[in-house]
mmCIF file of C-alpha atoms in Angstrom:
data_model
loop_
_atom_site.group_PDB
_atom_site.id
_atom_site.type_symbol
_atom_site.label_atom_id
_atom_site.label_comp_id
_atom_site.label_asym_id
_atom_site.label_seq_id
_atom_site.Cartn_x
_atom_site.Cartn_y
_atom_site.Cartn_z
ATOM 1 C CA UNK D 1 0.000 0.000 0.000
ATOM 2 C CA UNK D 2 1.455 3.346 -1.057
ATOM 3 C CA UNK D 3 1.343 6.436 1.135
ATOM 4 C CA UNK D 4 -1.380 8.011 -0.989
ATOM 5 C CA UNK D 5 -3.505 4.826 -0.677
ATOM 6 C CA UNK D 6 -3.002 4.842 3.085
ATOM 7 C CA UNK D 7 -3.899 8.528 3.255
ATOM 8 C CA UNK D 8 -7.128 8.096 1.246
ATOM 9 C CA UNK D 9 -8.116 4.893 3.076
ATOM 10 C CA UNK D 10 -7.638 6.395 6.546
ATOM 11 C CA UNK D 11 -9.685 9.466 5.638
ATOM 12 C CA UNK D 12 -12.361 7.277 4.040
ATOM 13 C CA UNK D 13 -12.692 5.088 7.147
ATOM 14 C CA UNK D 14 -12.777 8.150 9.433
ATOM 15 C CA UNK D 15 -15.524 9.729 7.332
ATOM 16 C CA UNK D 16 -17.567 6.505 7.389
ATOM 17 C CA UNK D 17 -17.248 6.201 11.186
ATOM 18 C CA UNK D 18 -18.264 9.850 11.614
ATOM 19 C CA UNK D 19 -21.266 9.453 9.286
ATOM 20 C CA UNK D 20 -22.264 6.162 10.884
ATOM 21 C CA UNK D 21 -22.122 7.683 14.360
ATOM 22 C CA UNK D 22 -24.355 10.538 13.234
ATOM 23 C CA UNK D 23 -26.967 8.294 11.598
ATOM 24 C CA UNK D 24 -27.007 5.914 14.593
ATOM 25 C CA UNK D 25 -27.645 8.839 16.942
ATOM 26 C CA UNK D 26 -30.571 9.989 14.791
ATOM 27 C CA UNK D 27 -32.164 6.528 14.854
ATOM 28 C CA UNK D 28 -31.556 6.063 18.591
ATOM 29 C CA UNK D 29 -33.134 9.445 19.321
ATOM 30 C CA UNK D 30 -36.177 8.432 17.293
ATOM 31 C CA UNK D 31 -36.543 5.353 19.531
ATOM 32 C CA UNK D 32 -35.584 7.060 22.774
ATOM 33 C CA UNK D 33 -38.882 8.898 23.271
ATOM 34 C CA UNK D 34 -40.775 5.636 22.758
ATOM 35 C CA UNK D 35 -38.561 3.863 25.313
ATOM 36 C CA UNK D 36 -39.024 6.684 27.832
ATOM 37 C CA UNK D 37 -42.789 6.330 27.445
ATOM 38 C CA UNK D 38 -42.537 2.581 28.060
ATOM 39 C CA UNK D 39 -40.502 3.210 31.225
ATOM 40 C CA UNK D 40 -42.911 5.838 32.589
ATOM 41 C CA UNK D 41 -45.867 3.532 31.874
ATOM 42 C CA UNK D 42 -44.170 0.688 33.730
ATOM 43 C CA UNK D 43 -43.716 -1.512 30.679
ATOM 44 C CA UNK D 44 -39.920 -1.406 30.947
ATOM 45 C CA UNK D 45 -37.509 -1.221 33.827
ATOM 46 C CA UNK D 46 -34.436 0.981 33.539
ATOM 47 C CA UNK D 47 -32.135 -1.984 32.831
ATOM 48 C CA UNK D 48 -34.581 -3.422 30.278
ATOM 49 C CA UNK D 49 -34.639 -0.070 28.484
ATOM 50 C CA UNK D 50 -30.846 -0.107 28.137
ATOM 51 C CA UNK D 51 -30.839 -3.707 26.881
ATOM 52 C CA UNK D 52 -33.632 -2.863 24.461
ATOM 53 C CA UNK D 53 -31.681 0.026 22.915
ATOM 54 C CA UNK D 54 -28.540 -2.149 22.683
ATOM 55 C CA UNK D 55 -30.556 -4.899 20.974
ATOM 56 C CA UNK D 56 -31.660 -2.366 18.330
ATOM 57 C CA UNK D 57 -28.092 -1.395 17.377
ATOM 58 C CA UNK D 58 -27.347 -4.252 14.918
ATOM 59 C CA UNK D 59 -30.523 -3.499 12.943
ATOM 60 C CA UNK D 60 -29.745 0.230 12.924
ATOM 61 C CA UNK D 61 -26.124 -0.284 11.842
ATOM 62 C CA UNK D 62 -27.183 -2.605 9.012
ATOM 63 C CA UNK D 63 -29.804 -0.153 7.764
ATOM 64 C CA UNK D 64 -27.661 3.001 7.836
ATOM 65 C CA UNK D 65 -24.330 1.535 6.725
ATOM 66 C CA UNK D 66 -24.975 2.195 2.983
ATOM 67 C CA UNK D 67 -25.752 5.847 3.744
ATOM 68 C CA UNK D 68 -22.630 6.104 5.914
ATOM 69 C CA UNK D 69 -20.413 4.650 3.153
ATOM 70 C CA UNK D 70 -22.034 6.857 0.506
ATOM 71 C CA UNK D 71 -21.600 10.027 2.556
ATOM 72 C CA UNK D 72 -18.144 8.959 3.783
ATOM 73 C CA UNK D 73 -16.930 8.509 0.222
ATOM 74 C CA UNK D 74 -18.347 11.866 -0.816
ATOM 75 C CA UNK D 75 -16.736 13.677 2.142
ATOM 76 C CA UNK D 76 -13.338 12.065 1.514
ATOM 77 C CA UNK D 77 -13.102 12.774 -2.210
ATOM 78 C CA UNK D 78 -14.790 16.181 -1.956
ATOM 79 C CA UNK D 79 -12.216 17.268 0.613
ATOM 80 C CA UNK D 80 -9.401 16.109 -1.668
ATOM 81 C CA UNK D 81 -10.994 17.825 -4.661
ATOM 82 C CA UNK D 82 -11.440 21.117 -2.797
ATOM 83 C CA UNK D 83 -7.725 21.120 -1.848
ATOM 84 C CA UNK D 84 -6.885 20.287 -5.498
ATOM 85 C CA UNK D 85 -5.349 16.927 -4.500
ATOM 86 C CA UNK D 86 -7.463 15.051 -7.044
ATOM 87 C CA UNK D 87 -6.278 17.317 -9.865
ATOM 88 C CA UNK D 88 -2.663 16.976 -8.685
ATOM 89 C CA UNK D 89 -2.888 13.176 -8.680
ATOM 90 C CA UNK D 90 -4.476 13.082 -12.121
ATOM 91 C CA UNK D 91 -1.874 15.498 -13.471
ATOM 92 C CA UNK D 92 0.835 13.130 -12.241
ATOM 93 C CA UNK D 93 -0.726 10.343 -14.322
ATOM 94 C CA UNK D 94 -2.829 8.548 -11.682
ATOM 95 C CA UNK D 95 -6.314 7.723 -12.953
ATOM 96 C CA UNK D 96 -9.416 8.319 -10.856
ATOM 97 C CA UNK D 97 -10.132 4.571 -10.875
ATOM 98 C CA UNK D 98 -6.743 4.006 -9.247
ATOM 99 C CA UNK D 99 -7.357 6.773 -6.696
ATOM 100 C CA UNK D 100 -10.531 5.141 -5.396
ATOM 101 C CA UNK D 101 -9.320 1.509 -5.676
ATOM 102 C CA UNK D 102 -8.550 1.063 -1.964
ATOM 103 C CA UNK D 103 -11.757 2.768 -0.728
ATOM 104 C CA UNK D 104 -13.738 0.449 -3.023
ATOM 105 C CA UNK D 105 -11.964 -2.545 -1.454
ATOM 106 C CA UNK D 106 -12.697 -1.180 2.025
ATOM 107 C CA UNK D 107 -16.373 -0.827 1.072
ATOM 108 C CA UNK D 108 -16.399 -4.464 -0.066
ATOM 109 C CA UNK D 109 -14.863 -5.584 3.250
ATOM 110 C CA UNK D 110 -17.513 -3.539 5.079
ATOM 111 C CA UNK D 111 -20.184 -5.329 3.035
ATOM 112 C CA UNK D 112 -18.770 -8.699 4.097
ATOM 113 C CA UNK D 113 -18.940 -7.513 7.710
ATOM 114 C CA UNK D 114 -22.558 -6.415 7.237
ATOM 115 C CA UNK D 115 -23.324 -9.820 5.687
ATOM 116 C CA UNK D 116 -21.918 -11.547 8.788
ATOM 117 C CA UNK D 117 -23.890 -9.233 11.079
ATOM 118 C CA UNK D 118 -27.046 -9.775 9.012
ATOM 119 C CA UNK D 119 -26.609 -13.529 9.265
ATOM 120 C CA UNK D 120 -25.368 -14.146 12.807
ATOM 121 C CA UNK D 121 -26.065 -11.082 14.976
ATOM 122 C CA UNK D 122 -29.249 -9.581 13.521
ATOM 123 C CA UNK D 123 -31.588 -12.566 14.213
ATOM 124 C CA UNK D 124 -30.454 -12.823 17.850
ATOM 125 C CA UNK D 125 -30.836 -9.069 18.402
ATOM 126 C CA UNK D 126 -34.344 -9.027 16.887
ATOM 127 C CA UNK D 127 -35.318 -11.962 19.087
ATOM 128 C CA UNK D 128 -33.955 -10.200 22.169
ATOM 129 C CA UNK D 129 -35.729 -6.904 21.443
ATOM 130 C CA UNK D 130 -39.031 -8.717 20.885
ATOM 131 C CA UNK D 131 -38.634 -10.698 24.099
ATOM 132 C CA UNK D 132 -38.114 -7.465 26.034
ATOM 133 C CA UNK D 133 -41.140 -5.812 24.389
ATOM 134 C CA UNK D 134 -43.315 -8.878 24.837
ATOM 135 C CA UNK D 135 -42.507 -8.925 28.532
ATOM 136 C CA UNK D 136 -44.135 -5.516 28.860
ATOM 137 C CA UNK D 137 -47.358 -6.225 27.006
ATOM 138 C CA UNK D 138 -50.454 -8.229 27.744
ATOM 139 C CA UNK D 139 -50.546 -11.725 26.311
ATOM 140 C CA UNK D 140 -51.948 -11.834 22.799
ATOM 141 C CA UNK D 141 -55.046 -14.000 22.502
ATOM 142 C CA UNK D 142 -54.429 -16.917 20.194
ATOM 143 C CA UNK D 143 -56.984 -17.986 17.593
ATOM 144 C CA UNK D 144 -58.863 -21.218 18.173
ATOM 145 C CA UNK D 145 -57.507 -22.912 15.059
ATOM 146 C CA UNK D 146 -55.178 -22.462 12.119
ATOM 147 C CA UNK D 147 -54.820 -23.904 8.645
ATOM 148 C CA UNK D 148 -51.480 -24.730 7.024
ATOM 149 C CA UNK D 149 -49.586 -24.465 10.292
ATOM 150 C CA UNK D 150 -45.791 -24.744 10.367
ATOM 151 C CA UNK D 151 -43.580 -25.134 13.415
ATOM 152 C CA UNK D 152 -39.908 -25.884 13.879
ATOM 153 C CA UNK D 153 -39.431 -28.328 16.757
ATOM 154 C CA UNK D 154 -36.833 -28.175 19.488
ATOM 155 C CA UNK D 155 -34.614 -30.622 17.598
ATOM 156 C CA UNK D 156 -33.896 -31.048 13.898
ATOM 157 C CA UNK D 157 -37.443 -31.401 12.651
ATOM 158 C CA UNK D 158 -40.266 -29.274 11.231
ATOM 159 C CA UNK D 159 -44.015 -29.841 11.614
ATOM 160 C CA UNK D 160 -46.639 -29.125 8.994
ATOM 161 C CA UNK D 161 -50.360 -29.585 9.723
ATOM 162 C CA UNK D 162 -53.173 -28.986 7.271
ATOM 163 C CA UNK D 163 -55.209 -27.755 10.237
ATOM 164 C CA UNK D 164 -54.818 -27.631 14.003
ATOM 165 C CA UNK D 165 -57.226 -26.764 16.820
ATOM 166 C CA UNK D 166 -56.010 -25.765 20.279
ATOM 167 C CA UNK D 167 -59.401 -26.237 21.954
ATOM 168 C CA UNK D 168 -59.840 -29.861 20.899
ATOM 169 C CA UNK D 169 -56.044 -30.412 20.892
ATOM 170 C CA UNK D 170 -56.242 -32.110 17.508
ATOM 171 C CA UNK D 171 -54.590 -31.773 14.125
ATOM 172 C CA UNK D 172 -55.295 -33.173 10.670
ATOM 173 C CA UNK D 173 -52.912 -34.381 7.938
ATOM 174 C CA UNK D 174 -49.625 -33.893 9.728
ATOM 175 C CA UNK D 175 -46.155 -34.100 8.220
ATOM 176 C CA UNK D 176 -42.946 -34.158 10.241
ATOM 177 C CA UNK D 177 -39.733 -33.501 8.327
ATOM 178 C CA UNK D 178 -36.593 -34.675 10.117
ATOM 179 C CA UNK D 179 -33.197 -33.320 9.063
ATOM 180 C CA UNK D 180 -29.608 -34.168 9.938
ATOM 181 C CA UNK D 181 -27.603 -32.481 12.726
ATOM 182 C CA UNK D 182 -26.455 -29.745 10.330
ATOM 183 C CA UNK D 183 -30.086 -29.054 9.350
ATOM 184 C CA UNK D 184 -29.142 -29.431 5.704
ATOM 185 C CA UNK D 185 -30.244 -32.902 4.557
ATOM 186 C CA UNK D 186 -33.728 -34.374 4.828
ATOM 187 C CA UNK D 187 -33.474 -37.798 6.527
ATOM 188 C CA UNK D 188 -37.044 -38.845 7.366
ATOM 189 C CA UNK D 189 -40.630 -37.896 6.469
ATOM 190 C CA UNK D 190 -43.434 -38.916 8.828
ATOM 191 C CA UNK D 191 -47.067 -38.461 7.773
ATOM 192 C CA UNK D 192 -50.205 -39.024 9.845
ATOM 193 C CA UNK D 193 -53.906 -38.620 9.123
ATOM 194 C CA UNK D 194 -54.716 -37.344 12.595
ATOM 195 C CA UNK D 195 -52.981 -36.204 15.747
ATOM 196 C CA UNK D 196 -54.275 -35.746 19.301
ATOM 197 C CA UNK D 197 -52.303 -33.915 21.957
ATOM 198 C CA UNK D 198 -52.287 -35.556 25.407
ATOM 199 C CA UNK D 199 -52.037 -32.582 27.767
ATOM 200 C CA UNK D 200 -51.512 -34.753 30.818
ATOM 201 C CA UNK D 201 -48.459 -36.502 29.406
ATOM 202 C CA UNK D 202 -47.535 -33.607 27.110
ATOM 203 C CA UNK D 203 -47.236 -35.838 24.083
ATOM 204 C CA UNK D 204 -48.715 -36.121 20.596
ATOM 205 C CA UNK D 205 -50.527 -39.307 19.608
ATOM 206 C CA UNK D 206 -50.525 -39.789 15.827
ATOM 207 C CA UNK D 207 -52.878 -42.165 13.971
ATOM 208 C CA UNK D 208 -52.496 -43.963 10.613
ATOM 209 C CA UNK D 209 -48.815 -43.137 10.356
ATOM 210 C CA UNK D 210 -46.418 -43.683 7.454
ATOM 211 C CA UNK D 211 -42.684 -43.384 8.104
ATOM 212 C CA UNK D 212 -40.322 -42.848 5.139
ATOM 213 C CA UNK D 213 -36.672 -43.266 6.094
ATOM 214 C CA UNK D 214 -34.749 -41.556 3.276
ATOM 215 C CA UNK D 215 -31.343 -42.607 4.598
ATOM 216 C CA UNK D 216 -32.224 -46.320 4.630
ATOM 217 C CA UNK D 217 -34.576 -46.018 1.646
ATOM 218 C CA UNK D 218 -37.302 -47.818 3.585
ATOM 219 C CA UNK D 219 -40.938 -47.214 4.467
ATOM 220 C CA UNK D 220 -43.393 -48.685 6.982
ATOM 221 C CA UNK D 221 -46.821 -47.889 8.485
ATOM 222 C CA UNK D 222 -48.097 -47.763 12.060
ATOM 223 C CA UNK D 223 -51.686 -47.556 13.341
ATOM 224 C CA UNK D 224 -50.566 -45.368 16.264
ATOM 225 C CA UNK D 225 -47.281 -43.608 17.040
ATOM 226 C CA UNK D 226 -46.053 -41.667 20.056
ATOM 227 C CA UNK D 227 -42.581 -40.245 20.539
ATOM 228 C CA UNK D 228 -41.298 -38.218 23.490
ATOM 229 C CA UNK D 229 -39.648 -35.784 21.087
ATOM 230 C CA UNK D 230 -42.963 -34.615 19.672
ATOM 231 C CA UNK D 231 -44.288 -32.701 22.661
ATOM 232 C CA UNK D 232 -44.929 -29.197 21.295
ATOM 233 C CA UNK D 233 -48.259 -27.845 22.515
ATOM 234 C CA UNK D 234 -50.932 -26.907 19.932
ATOM 235 C CA UNK D 235 -50.674 -23.260 21.058
ATOM 236 C CA UNK D 236 -47.178 -23.072 19.628
ATOM 237 C CA UNK D 237 -48.513 -23.804 16.151
ATOM 238 C CA UNK D 238 -50.910 -20.873 16.366
ATOM 239 C CA UNK D 239 -48.218 -18.312 17.144
ATOM 240 C CA UNK D 240 -45.967 -17.135 14.270
ATOM 241 C CA UNK D 241 -43.851 -20.280 14.145
ATOM 242 C CA UNK D 242 -41.452 -19.614 11.287
ATOM 243 C CA UNK D 243 -40.486 -15.943 11.452
ATOM 244 C CA UNK D 244 -37.732 -15.411 8.841
ATOM 245 C CA UNK D 245 -36.294 -12.446 10.749
ATOM 246 C CA UNK D 246 -35.366 -14.754 13.636
ATOM 247 C CA UNK D 247 -33.510 -17.251 11.429
ATOM 248 C CA UNK D 248 -29.939 -17.254 10.158
ATOM 249 C CA UNK D 249 -29.372 -17.465 6.402
ATOM 250 C CA UNK D 250 -28.483 -21.146 6.733
ATOM 251 C CA UNK D 251 -31.653 -21.836 8.743
ATOM 252 C CA UNK D 252 -33.762 -19.958 6.198
ATOM 253 C CA UNK D 253 -32.381 -22.080 3.369
ATOM 254 C CA UNK D 254 -33.060 -25.278 5.324
ATOM 255 C CA UNK D 255 -36.569 -24.151 6.298
ATOM 256 C CA UNK D 256 -37.192 -23.142 2.691
ATOM 257 C CA UNK D 257 -36.351 -26.665 1.568
ATOM 258 C CA UNK D 258 -38.663 -28.127 4.204
ATOM 259 C CA UNK D 259 -41.551 -25.841 3.171
ATOM 260 C CA UNK D 260 -41.085 -26.760 -0.482
ATOM 261 C CA UNK D 261 -41.298 -30.430 0.481
ATOM 262 C CA UNK D 262 -44.775 -29.824 1.880
ATOM 263 C CA UNK D 263 -45.911 -27.401 -0.834
ATOM 264 C CA UNK D 264 -46.195 -24.432 1.527
ATOM 265 C CA UNK D 265 -45.877 -20.735 0.704
ATOM 266 C CA UNK D 266 -42.187 -19.852 0.680
ATOM 267 C CA UNK D 267 -42.427 -16.287 -0.671
ATOM 268 C CA UNK D 268 -41.949 -14.567 2.699
ATOM 269 C CA UNK D 269 -38.784 -16.541 3.468
ATOM 270 C CA UNK D 270 -37.472 -16.006 -0.078
ATOM 271 C CA UNK D 271 -38.044 -12.269 0.306
ATOM 272 C CA UNK D 272 -36.204 -12.127 3.631
ATOM 273 C CA UNK D 273 -33.378 -14.285 2.287
ATOM 274 C CA UNK D 274 -33.006 -12.075 -0.779
ATOM 275 C CA UNK D 275 -33.121 -8.846 1.255
ATOM 276 C CA UNK D 276 -30.683 -10.172 3.854
ATOM 277 C CA UNK D 277 -28.188 -11.189 1.142
ATOM 278 C CA UNK D 278 -28.579 -8.310 -1.324
ATOM 279 C CA UNK D 279 -28.749 -5.452 1.186
ATOM 280 C CA UNK D 280 -25.504 -6.622 2.797
ATOM 281 C CA UNK D 281 -23.672 -5.558 -0.365
ATOM 282 C CA UNK D 282 -25.474 -2.234 -0.740
ATOM 283 C CA UNK D 283 -22.505 -0.472 0.922
ATOM 284 C CA UNK D 284 -20.175 -1.752 -1.795
ATOM 285 C CA UNK D 285 -22.620 -0.776 -4.556
ATOM 286 C CA UNK D 286 -23.245 2.807 -3.396
ATOM 287 C CA UNK D 287 -19.556 3.429 -2.644
ATOM 288 C CA UNK D 288 -18.988 4.019 -6.391
ATOM 289 C CA UNK D 289 -21.516 6.851 -6.310
ATOM 290 C CA UNK D 290 -20.198 8.463 -3.142
ATOM 291 C CA UNK D 291 -16.593 8.394 -4.272
ATOM 292 C CA UNK D 292 -17.432 9.717 -7.750
ATOM 293 C CA UNK D 293 -19.827 12.548 -6.913
ATOM 294 C CA UNK D 294 -17.234 14.629 -5.092
ATOM 295 C CA UNK D 295 -14.453 14.240 -7.658
ATOM 296 C CA UNK D 296 -14.921 17.635 -9.299
ATOM 297 C CA UNK D 297 -14.203 20.774 -7.316
ATOM 298 C CA UNK D 298 -16.660 23.549 -8.043
ATOM 299 C CA UNK D 299 -16.853 26.473 -5.637
ATOM 300 C CA UNK D 300 -20.011 26.249 -3.519
ATOM 301 C CA UNK D 301 -20.934 22.817 -4.879
ATOM 302 C CA UNK D 302 -20.219 20.861 -1.671
ATOM 303 C CA UNK D 303 -23.695 21.380 -0.239
ATOM 304 C CA UNK D 304 -25.245 20.337 -3.554
ATOM 305 C CA UNK D 305 -23.094 17.192 -3.635
ATOM 306 C CA UNK D 306 -24.051 16.276 -0.060
ATOM 307 C CA UNK D 307 -27.743 16.808 -0.812
ATOM 308 C CA UNK D 308 -27.442 14.765 -4.001
ATOM 309 C CA UNK D 309 -25.581 12.023 -2.136
ATOM 310 C CA UNK D 310 -28.203 11.750 0.603
ATOM 311 C CA UNK D 311 -30.974 11.896 -2.020
ATOM 312 C CA UNK D 312 -29.411 9.038 -3.983
ATOM 313 C CA UNK D 313 -28.953 7.085 -0.760
ATOM 314 C CA UNK D 314 -32.625 7.363 0.101
ATOM 315 C CA UNK D 315 -33.489 6.592 -3.518
ATOM 316 C CA UNK D 316 -31.855 3.213 -3.011
ATOM 317 C CA UNK D 317 -34.205 2.512 -0.080
ATOM 318 C CA UNK D 318 -37.217 3.655 -2.138
ATOM 319 C CA UNK D 319 -36.296 1.351 -5.031
ATOM 320 C CA UNK D 320 -35.673 -1.491 -2.590
ATOM 321 C CA UNK D 321 -39.075 -1.030 -0.919
ATOM 322 C CA UNK D 322 -40.775 -0.831 -4.325
ATOM 323 C CA UNK D 323 -39.130 -4.041 -5.532
ATOM 324 C CA UNK D 324 -40.101 -5.767 -2.277
ATOM 325 C CA UNK D 325 -43.749 -4.763 -2.746
ATOM 326 C CA UNK D 326 -43.717 -5.935 -6.375
ATOM 327 C CA UNK D 327 -42.065 -9.232 -5.389
ATOM 328 C CA UNK D 328 -44.513 -9.893 -2.560
ATOM 329 C CA UNK D 329 -47.315 -9.295 -5.056
ATOM 330 C CA UNK D 330 -46.008 -12.167 -7.161
ATOM 331 C CA UNK D 331 -44.868 -10.127 -10.169
ATOM 332 C CA UNK D 332 -41.165 -10.859 -9.578
ATOM 333 C CA UNK D 333 -39.290 -13.689 -7.940
ATOM 334 C CA UNK D 334 -38.415 -12.355 -4.444
ATOM 335 C CA UNK D 335 -34.703 -13.088 -4.785
ATOM 336 C CA UNK D 336 -34.478 -11.311 -8.157
ATOM 337 C CA UNK D 337 -36.472 -8.359 -6.808
ATOM 338 C CA UNK D 338 -34.069 -8.007 -3.889
ATOM 339 C CA UNK D 339 -31.026 -7.753 -6.193
ATOM 340 C CA UNK D 340 -32.485 -5.322 -8.767
ATOM 341 C CA UNK D 341 -31.644 -2.182 -6.652
ATOM 342 C CA UNK D 342 -28.016 -3.346 -6.393
ATOM 343 C CA UNK D 343 -27.747 -3.867 -10.138
ATOM 344 C CA UNK D 344 -29.344 -0.511 -10.955
ATOM 345 C CA UNK D 345 -27.164 1.491 -8.567
ATOM 346 C CA UNK D 346 -24.018 -0.430 -9.497
ATOM 347 C CA UNK D 347 -24.524 0.555 -13.150
ATOM 348 C CA UNK D 348 -25.202 4.151 -12.088
ATOM 349 C CA UNK D 349 -22.104 4.154 -9.863
ATOM 350 C CA UNK D 350 -19.805 2.778 -12.571
ATOM 351 C CA UNK D 351 -21.175 5.369 -14.998
ATOM 352 C CA UNK D 352 -20.486 8.137 -12.450
ATOM 353 C CA UNK D 353 -16.977 6.788 -11.931
ATOM 354 C CA UNK D 354 -16.178 6.969 -15.649
ATOM 355 C CA UNK D 355 -17.669 10.476 -15.856
ATOM 356 C CA UNK D 356 -15.274 11.474 -13.060
ATOM 357 C CA UNK D 357 -12.314 10.850 -15.402
ATOM 358 C CA UNK D 358 -11.493 14.260 -16.857
#
């Protein structure tokens, strides 16, 4: 790494950290008044309020990181352009593409970090924040029954029931999909015409059962089957059982495979999987725009560049939300819809980068 690369990279990282800190503060302030109201109403304790705000940080960081990278790139290059450093470097024969090479690599590394946070940290933080909020609210009344009910069990298996009733403690047309320890390979499929939950023994009793062992390539039937593993209460099926936001990317892919096996609706999980993957690399995509917009020094144009940068940043979110709505409506495949904003803004960023060569 040459001195000029180190100089640009350090300034780029500093600008990102400064922008990120500012955006995080804005989002925390927007939540702070709500938290204070919860505390004064007795819904939260003081410690719970602190934990709740901390649990929101991963989600906030993920959401504002593209804006921070976009604005950080603009601030870095604009500062260099205003002090005529960009012109000096170009005069010495260094192309603009070479000037921004290391910041682009830094933006890609940041995107990898966001991907890791989106996969490993985000689901746990969302779960924690919801647990804290749920502890302060009245219990939600569950419906009496539900059709097409899914539930992931405590071990490596997933339930599907055509219908389930918590009052009669019965279910109809049940499928249990067992997977291996890595939750990647389907090992057994158990189907039953009817299930009755024994509340005294906390155990399901299945009738007219067929067991397909995919590992041994064998199949057999049973008039009645009970297993201590299958002890989930009917009420658990009626709550949102497979919430994609609480799953890692690996778990979403495994659950997606299980849902497809039973013919269930996988669009919500596909949408979350696409968003979680595509948005992670939004920082890399918008870095081209941020670094290119400030390349030309025009007196008094800094404020215009900042406004344009923020406007383009929010445009990304608008396009993303629009594609999500279109995908959920069935017009586009959810995964393709999630990546369209990245492709559009990457093309725009590369175009801006080539226009910056003068």
